[in-house]
Amino acid sequence: MQHVPGIRDVYNLAATLLTIQGRLHRLQLAIEEAQAVLKRLDYGVRDYQRLIERRCLALDRRCDVIQIDLDFGRREMELLESRLASSRPGVSPVCDADAKLDDWCLRDEGKHQGAGGDLLSSQRSYLPFIRQATPDPAAADVLDIGCGCGDWLALLKQEGFRAVGVDSNPDRVAAARRAGLQVHEADLFEYLKSIQDRALAAITAFHVVQSLPVESLPVLFAEALRVLRPDGVLILETPNPENLQVSGYSFWLDPAHVRLLPPPLLQHLVGHAGFIEQRIERVNPWPQYRPADQDRDELANRLNRLLYCGQNYALIARA
């Protein structure tokens, strides 16, 4: 057979191409295997991230419980110190204990009215309801019952309202007056009785009603209705017993608290007094609270609501 020039070169080139194709195929297989490994690693990282998130959430909850336990232990120590001090000769046990309790309440005022949140910032949400009751702030009076040291009064004053407070604690009254606020030291019922009919545009009471005997609430609401002008607004904020952490524990950290008031009960009492257009606003949820999610189990949604929903609620009603 006659030798064809260059045939060996063609054979060599073909062999080289086959070798390259084999290497490319092996490289493709290696790439696919590496991609599979990376995908498994990605899934593993995501699972680990979810695990870390669950652990962090559990740690946050545990820290919350520990903080509450520490606060409760400190309060027990303070009450024990109060009892020891009251046993000293020449000191009236009842008067000394009352003084200690008032001092404790003054120092810890608002600490458990919505942990983790700025109370004054939360109270700003009530300003629109007061503006609706009195379009001209300078032409109407607002009364804050149990005003404490006057933070809410100061905000009302800053917004242009004629705000007056009443509190029975002389230390709180003195602190509010030092801040340039108009505050009366008096029993809230006696002070309400001294006000003329339809004299006020709004009455507010933050964390007061839960510290009053329940039989006194109808009297309070009747007097409030009397002194409010038509379309005046009543705003009451109190701990929310729908939150199990509140009703089962944190509510009882304050020895001044008498009883929890479920929203329907407070609505019934206020409605029976003659107030109209009642509404409930739940405020200060725990940081762990998540709105109901259809993709989440119904039991998980219910537990989330019971444990982490608003720590407080406000009843807003019109005269």
CSV table of C-alpha atoms in Angstrom, one decimal:
chain,number,residue,atom,x,y,z
A,1,MET,CA,0.0,0.0,0.0
A,2,GLN,CA,1.3,3.4,-0.9
A,3,HIS,CA,2.2,5.5,2.1
A,4,VAL,CA,0.0,8.7,2.3
A,5,PRO,CA,2.1,11.6,3.4
A,6,GLY,CA,1.0,13.1,6.8
A,7,ILE,CA,-1.2,10.1,7.8
A,8,ARG,CA,0.9,9.5,11.0
A,9,ASP,CA,0.4,13.2,12.0
A,10,VAL,CA,-3.4,12.8,11.6
A,11,TYR,CA,-3.3,9.7,13.8
A,12,ASN,CA,-1.2,11.4,16.4
A,13,LEU,CA,-3.6,14.4,16.4
A,14,ALA,CA,-6.6,12.2,16.8
A,15,ALA,CA,-5.0,10.3,19.7
A,16,THR,CA,-4.2,13.7,21.3
A,17,LEU,CA,-7.8,14.8,20.9
A,18,LEU,CA,-9.1,11.6,22.5
A,19,THR,CA,-6.8,12.1,25.4
A,20,ILE,CA,-7.9,15.7,25.9
A,21,GLN,CA,-11.6,14.6,25.6
A,22,GLY,CA,-11.0,12.0,28.3
A,23,ARG,CA,-9.3,14.6,30.6
A,24,LEU,CA,-12.2,17.1,30.0
A,25,HIS,CA,-14.7,14.4,30.8
A,26,ARG,CA,-12.9,13.6,34.1
A,27,LEU,CA,-12.6,17.3,34.8
A,28,GLN,CA,-16.4,17.7,34.2
A,29,LEU,CA,-17.1,14.8,36.6
A,30,ALA,CA,-14.8,16.4,39.2
A,31,ILE,CA,-16.6,19.7,38.9
A,32,GLU,CA,-20.0,18.1,39.3
A,33,GLU,CA,-18.8,16.2,42.3
A,34,ALA,CA,-17.4,19.4,43.8
A,35,GLN,CA,-20.7,21.2,43.1
A,36,ALA,CA,-22.6,18.4,44.9
A,37,VAL,CA,-20.2,18.7,47.9
A,38,LEU,CA,-20.7,22.5,47.9
A,39,LYS,CA,-24.5,22.0,47.8
A,40,ARG,CA,-24.3,19.6,50.8
A,41,LEU,CA,-22.1,22.1,52.6
A,42,ASP,CA,-24.6,24.9,51.9
A,43,TYR,CA,-27.4,22.8,53.3
A,44,GLY,CA,-25.3,22.0,56.3
A,45,VAL,CA,-24.4,25.6,56.9
A,46,ARG,CA,-28.1,26.6,56.7
A,47,ASP,CA,-29.1,23.9,59.1
A,48,TYR,CA,-26.3,25.0,61.5
A,49,GLN,CA,-27.5,28.6,61.1
A,50,ARG,CA,-31.0,27.6,62.0
A,51,LEU,CA,-29.7,25.7,65.0
A,52,ILE,CA,-27.7,28.7,66.1
A,53,GLU,CA,-30.8,30.9,65.8
A,54,ARG,CA,-32.8,28.5,67.9
A,55,ARG,CA,-30.1,28.3,70.5
A,56,CYS,CA,-29.8,32.1,70.6
A,57,LEU,CA,-33.5,32.5,71.0
A,58,ALA,CA,-33.5,30.0,73.8
A,59,LEU,CA,-30.6,31.9,75.5
A,60,ASP,CA,-32.5,35.1,75.1
A,61,ARG,CA,-35.6,33.6,76.8
A,62,ARG,CA,-33.4,32.1,79.5
A,63,CYS,CA,-31.7,35.5,80.1
A,64,ASP,CA,-35.2,37.1,80.4
A,65,VAL,CA,-36.1,34.5,83.0
A,66,ILE,CA,-32.9,35.0,84.9
A,67,GLN,CA,-33.3,38.8,84.9
A,68,ILE,CA,-36.8,38.5,86.3
A,69,ASP,CA,-35.6,36.1,88.9
A,70,LEU,CA,-32.8,38.5,89.9
A,71,ASP,CA,-35.3,41.4,90.1
A,72,PHE,CA,-37.7,39.3,92.2
A,73,GLY,CA,-34.8,38.2,94.5
A,74,ARG,CA,-33.7,41.8,95.0
A,75,ARG,CA,-37.3,42.9,95.8
A,76,GLU,CA,-37.6,40.1,98.3
A,77,MET,CA,-34.4,41.3,100.0
A,78,GLU,CA,-35.7,44.9,100.1
A,79,LEU,CA,-38.9,43.8,101.7
A,80,LEU,CA,-37.0,41.7,104.2
A,81,GLU,CA,-34.9,44.8,105.0
A,82,SER,CA,-38.1,46.8,105.4
A,83,ARG,CA,-39.4,44.2,107.8
A,84,LEU,CA,-36.2,44.2,109.8
A,85,ALA,CA,-36.2,48.0,109.9
A,86,SER,CA,-39.8,48.1,111.1
A,87,SER,CA,-38.9,45.9,114.1
A,88,ARG,CA,-36.6,48.6,115.5
A,89,PRO,CA,-37.8,50.2,118.8
A,90,GLY,CA,-39.5,53.5,118.3
A,91,VAL,CA,-40.6,52.9,114.7
A,92,SER,CA,-44.2,52.2,113.7
A,93,PRO,CA,-44.1,49.0,111.7
A,94,VAL,CA,-47.0,50.0,109.5
A,95,CYS,CA,-45.8,53.5,108.8
A,96,ASP,CA,-42.2,52.4,108.2
A,97,ALA,CA,-43.3,49.6,105.8
A,98,ASP,CA,-45.5,52.0,103.9
A,99,ALA,CA,-42.7,54.4,103.5
A,100,LYS,CA,-40.4,51.7,102.3
A,101,LEU,CA,-43.0,50.5,99.8
A,102,ASP,CA,-43.6,53.9,98.5
A,103,ASP,CA,-39.8,54.5,98.1
A,104,TRP,CA,-39.4,51.2,96.3
A,105,CYS,CA,-42.4,52.0,94.0
A,106,LEU,CA,-40.9,55.4,93.2
A,107,ARG,CA,-37.5,54.0,92.3
A,108,ASP,CA,-38.8,51.2,90.2
A,109,GLU,CA,-41.8,53.1,88.7
A,110,GLY,CA,-42.5,51.8,85.2
A,111,LYS,CA,-39.7,49.2,85.2
A,112,HIS,CA,-42.2,46.3,84.5
A,113,GLN,CA,-44.8,48.3,82.6
A,114,GLY,CA,-43.3,47.0,79.3
A,115,ALA,CA,-39.9,45.7,79.7
A,116,GLY,CA,-37.5,46.5,76.9
A,117,GLY,CA,-39.4,49.4,75.6
A,118,ASP,CA,-39.3,53.2,75.9
A,119,LEU,CA,-42.5,54.0,77.9
A,120,LEU,CA,-42.6,57.6,76.8
A,121,SER,CA,-42.2,56.6,73.2
A,122,SER,CA,-45.1,54.1,73.7
A,123,GLN,CA,-47.2,56.8,75.3
A,124,ARG,CA,-46.8,59.0,72.2
A,125,SER,CA,-49.2,56.7,70.4
A,126,TYR,CA,-52.0,58.1,72.6
A,127,LEU,CA,-51.5,61.7,71.5
A,128,PRO,CA,-53.8,61.4,68.3
A,129,PHE,CA,-56.7,60.3,70.5
A,130,ILE,CA,-56.3,63.4,72.7
A,131,ARG,CA,-55.9,65.6,69.7
A,132,GLN,CA,-59.1,64.2,68.3
A,133,ALA,CA,-60.9,65.1,71.5
A,134,THR,CA,-59.4,68.6,71.6
A,135,PRO,CA,-58.4,70.1,68.2
A,136,ASP,CA,-57.1,73.2,70.0
A,137,PRO,CA,-54.7,72.0,72.7
A,138,ALA,CA,-54.5,75.4,74.4
A,139,ALA,CA,-58.3,75.5,74.8
A,140,ALA,CA,-58.8,72.3,76.8
A,141,ASP,CA,-57.5,70.7,80.0
A,142,VAL,CA,-56.1,67.2,80.3
A,143,LEU,CA,-55.9,65.4,83.7
A,144,ASP,CA,-53.4,62.6,84.3
A,145,ILE,CA,-54.5,60.4,87.3
A,146,GLY,CA,-51.6,58.9,89.2
A,147,CYS,CA,-49.2,61.0,87.3
A,148,GLY,CA,-46.1,59.9,89.2
A,149,CYS,CA,-43.0,62.0,88.4
A,150,GLY,CA,-44.7,63.6,85.4
A,151,ASP,CA,-43.1,62.2,82.3
A,152,TRP,CA,-46.4,62.0,80.5
A,153,LEU,CA,-47.4,65.4,81.7
A,154,ALA,CA,-44.1,66.8,80.4
A,155,LEU,CA,-44.9,65.3,77.0
A,156,LEU,CA,-48.4,66.8,77.0
A,157,LYS,CA,-47.0,70.2,77.9
A,158,GLN,CA,-44.4,69.9,75.2
A,159,GLU,CA,-47.2,69.2,72.7
A,160,GLY,CA,-49.1,72.3,73.8
A,161,PHE,CA,-51.8,70.8,76.0
A,162,ARG,CA,-52.9,72.3,79.3
A,163,ALA,CA,-52.0,69.3,81.4
A,164,VAL,CA,-52.6,68.8,85.2
A,165,GLY,CA,-51.6,65.8,87.3
A,166,VAL,CA,-52.8,64.3,90.6
A,167,ASP,CA,-50.9,61.8,92.8
A,168,SER,CA,-51.0,60.9,96.4
A,169,ASN,CA,-47.3,60.3,96.8
A,170,PRO,CA,-45.5,63.4,98.1
A,171,ASP,CA,-42.1,62.4,96.7
A,172,ARG,CA,-43.5,61.9,93.2
A,173,VAL,CA,-45.4,65.2,93.4
A,174,ALA,CA,-42.3,67.0,94.5
A,175,ALA,CA,-40.3,65.5,91.6
A,176,ALA,CA,-42.9,66.6,89.1
A,177,ARG,CA,-43.1,70.1,90.5
A,178,ARG,CA,-39.3,70.4,90.3
A,179,ALA,CA,-39.7,69.7,86.6
A,180,GLY,CA,-42.1,72.7,86.3
A,181,LEU,CA,-45.3,70.7,86.1
A,182,GLN,CA,-48.7,71.4,87.6
A,183,VAL,CA,-49.4,68.6,90.0
A,184,HIS,CA,-51.7,68.3,93.0
A,185,GLU,CA,-51.0,66.0,95.9
A,186,ALA,CA,-54.4,64.5,96.7
A,187,ASP,CA,-56.5,61.4,96.7
A,188,LEU,CA,-57.7,60.9,93.1
A,189,PHE,CA,-61.3,60.4,94.1
A,190,GLU,CA,-61.4,63.5,96.3
A,191,TYR,CA,-59.7,65.5,93.5
A,192,LEU,CA,-62.2,64.3,90.9
A,193,LYS,CA,-65.1,65.3,93.1
A,194,SER,CA,-63.7,68.9,93.3
A,195,ILE,CA,-63.8,69.3,89.5
A,196,GLN,CA,-66.8,70.9,87.8
A,197,ASP,CA,-69.0,69.0,85.4
A,198,ARG,CA,-67.7,68.8,81.8
A,199,ALA,CA,-64.5,70.7,82.6
A,200,LEU,CA,-62.0,68.3,81.0
A,201,ALA,CA,-61.2,67.2,77.4
A,202,ALA,CA,-59.3,64.1,78.4
A,203,ILE,CA,-58.4,61.9,81.4
A,204,THR,CA,-55.5,59.5,81.4
A,205,ALA,CA,-54.4,56.9,83.9
A,206,PHE,CA,-51.3,54.8,83.2
A,207,HIS,CA,-51.0,51.7,85.4
A,208,VAL,CA,-53.4,52.9,88.1
A,209,VAL,CA,-56.6,50.9,87.9
A,210,GLN,CA,-54.9,47.6,88.7
A,211,SER,CA,-53.9,49.1,92.1
A,212,LEU,CA,-57.4,50.1,93.0
A,213,PRO,CA,-60.1,48.0,94.7
A,214,VAL,CA,-62.4,46.7,92.0
A,215,GLU,CA,-65.4,48.0,93.8
A,216,SER,CA,-64.0,51.6,93.5
A,217,LEU,CA,-63.7,51.4,89.7
A,218,PRO,CA,-67.5,52.2,89.0
A,219,VAL,CA,-67.1,55.3,91.2
A,220,LEU,CA,-64.0,56.3,89.3
A,221,PHE,CA,-65.6,55.9,85.9
A,222,ALA,CA,-68.8,57.7,86.9
A,223,GLU,CA,-66.8,60.7,88.2
A,224,ALA,CA,-64.6,60.6,85.0
A,225,LEU,CA,-67.8,60.7,82.8
A,226,ARG,CA,-69.2,63.6,84.8
A,227,VAL,CA,-66.1,65.8,84.5
A,228,LEU,CA,-65.4,65.0,80.8
A,229,ARG,CA,-67.1,67.2,78.2
A,230,PRO,CA,-69.0,65.5,75.4
A,231,ASP,CA,-66.6,63.7,73.1
A,232,GLY,CA,-64.0,63.8,75.7
A,233,VAL,CA,-61.7,60.8,75.9
A,234,LEU,CA,-60.7,58.4,78.7
A,235,ILE,CA,-57.4,56.5,78.3
A,236,LEU,CA,-56.5,53.7,80.7
A,237,GLU,CA,-53.4,51.6,80.4
A,238,THR,CA,-53.0,48.5,82.6
A,239,PRO,CA,-51.1,45.1,82.5
A,240,ASN,CA,-52.5,42.7,80.0
A,241,PRO,CA,-53.6,39.4,81.6
A,242,GLU,CA,-53.9,37.8,78.1
A,243,ASN,CA,-50.1,37.6,78.3
A,244,LEU,CA,-49.3,34.5,80.5
A,245,GLN,CA,-45.9,35.9,81.5
A,246,VAL,CA,-47.7,39.0,82.8
A,247,SER,CA,-50.6,37.3,84.5
A,248,GLY,CA,-48.5,34.4,85.9
A,249,TYR,CA,-45.5,36.4,87.1
A,250,SER,CA,-44.4,39.9,86.3
A,251,PHE,CA,-47.7,41.5,87.4
A,252,TRP,CA,-47.0,40.3,90.9
A,253,LEU,CA,-43.6,41.8,91.1
A,254,ASP,CA,-45.3,45.1,92.1
A,255,PRO,CA,-46.8,44.8,95.6
A,256,ALA,CA,-49.0,47.8,94.9
A,257,HIS,CA,-51.0,45.7,92.4
A,258,VAL,CA,-54.4,44.5,93.6
A,259,ARG,CA,-55.8,42.5,90.7
A,260,LEU,CA,-55.6,41.9,87.0
A,261,LEU,CA,-58.3,43.4,84.8
A,262,PRO,CA,-59.1,41.4,81.7
A,263,PRO,CA,-60.1,43.7,78.7
A,264,PRO,CA,-63.7,42.6,78.6
A,265,LEU,CA,-64.1,43.3,82.3
A,266,LEU,CA,-62.7,46.8,82.0
A,267,GLN,CA,-64.8,47.4,78.9
A,268,HIS,CA,-68.0,46.3,80.7
A,269,LEU,CA,-67.3,48.6,83.7
A,270,VAL,CA,-66.6,51.6,81.5
A,271,GLY,CA,-69.5,50.9,79.2
A,272,HIS,CA,-71.8,50.5,82.2
A,273,ALA,CA,-70.7,54.0,83.4
A,274,GLY,CA,-71.9,55.4,80.1
A,275,PHE,CA,-68.8,55.7,77.9
A,276,ILE,CA,-69.1,54.9,74.2
A,277,GLU,CA,-66.8,54.0,71.3
A,278,GLN,CA,-64.6,51.8,73.4
A,279,ARG,CA,-61.5,50.2,71.8
A,280,ILE,CA,-58.7,48.1,73.1
A,281,GLU,CA,-55.0,48.7,72.0
A,282,ARG,CA,-52.5,46.0,73.0
A,283,VAL,CA,-49.0,47.5,73.5
A,284,ASN,CA,-45.5,46.6,74.5
A,285,PRO,CA,-45.2,43.0,73.1
A,286,TRP,CA,-42.1,41.0,74.0
A,287,PRO,CA,-39.2,41.2,71.4
A,288,GLN,CA,-39.9,37.5,70.6
A,289,TYR,CA,-43.4,38.2,69.5
A,290,ARG,CA,-44.2,37.3,65.9
A,291,PRO,CA,-47.6,38.0,64.2
A,292,ALA,CA,-49.7,34.9,63.3
A,293,ASP,CA,-48.3,33.2,60.3
A,294,GLN,CA,-50.4,30.8,58.1
A,295,ASP,CA,-47.2,28.8,57.3
A,296,ARG,CA,-46.7,28.2,61.0
A,297,ASP,CA,-48.4,25.6,63.1
A,298,GLU,CA,-51.6,26.9,64.7
A,299,LEU,CA,-50.4,25.7,68.1
A,300,ALA,CA,-47.2,27.7,67.6
A,301,ASN,CA,-49.2,30.8,66.7
A,302,ARG,CA,-51.3,30.4,69.8
A,303,LEU,CA,-48.3,29.9,72.1
A,304,ASN,CA,-46.5,32.8,70.6
A,305,ARG,CA,-49.6,35.0,71.2
A,306,LEU,CA,-50.1,33.8,74.8
A,307,LEU,CA,-46.4,34.2,75.8
A,308,TYR,CA,-45.3,37.2,73.9
A,309,CYS,CA,-48.3,39.4,73.0
A,310,GLY,CA,-48.7,42.9,74.4
A,311,GLN,CA,-47.6,43.1,78.0
A,312,ASN,CA,-50.0,46.0,78.5
A,313,TYR,CA,-53.3,47.1,76.9
A,314,ALA,CA,-55.1,50.5,76.7
A,315,LEU,CA,-58.8,51.0,76.9
A,316,ILE,CA,-59.8,54.2,75.0
A,317,ALA,CA,-63.4,55.4,75.4
A,318,ARG,CA,-65.4,58.5,74.6
A,319,ALA,CA,-67.8,60.3,76.8
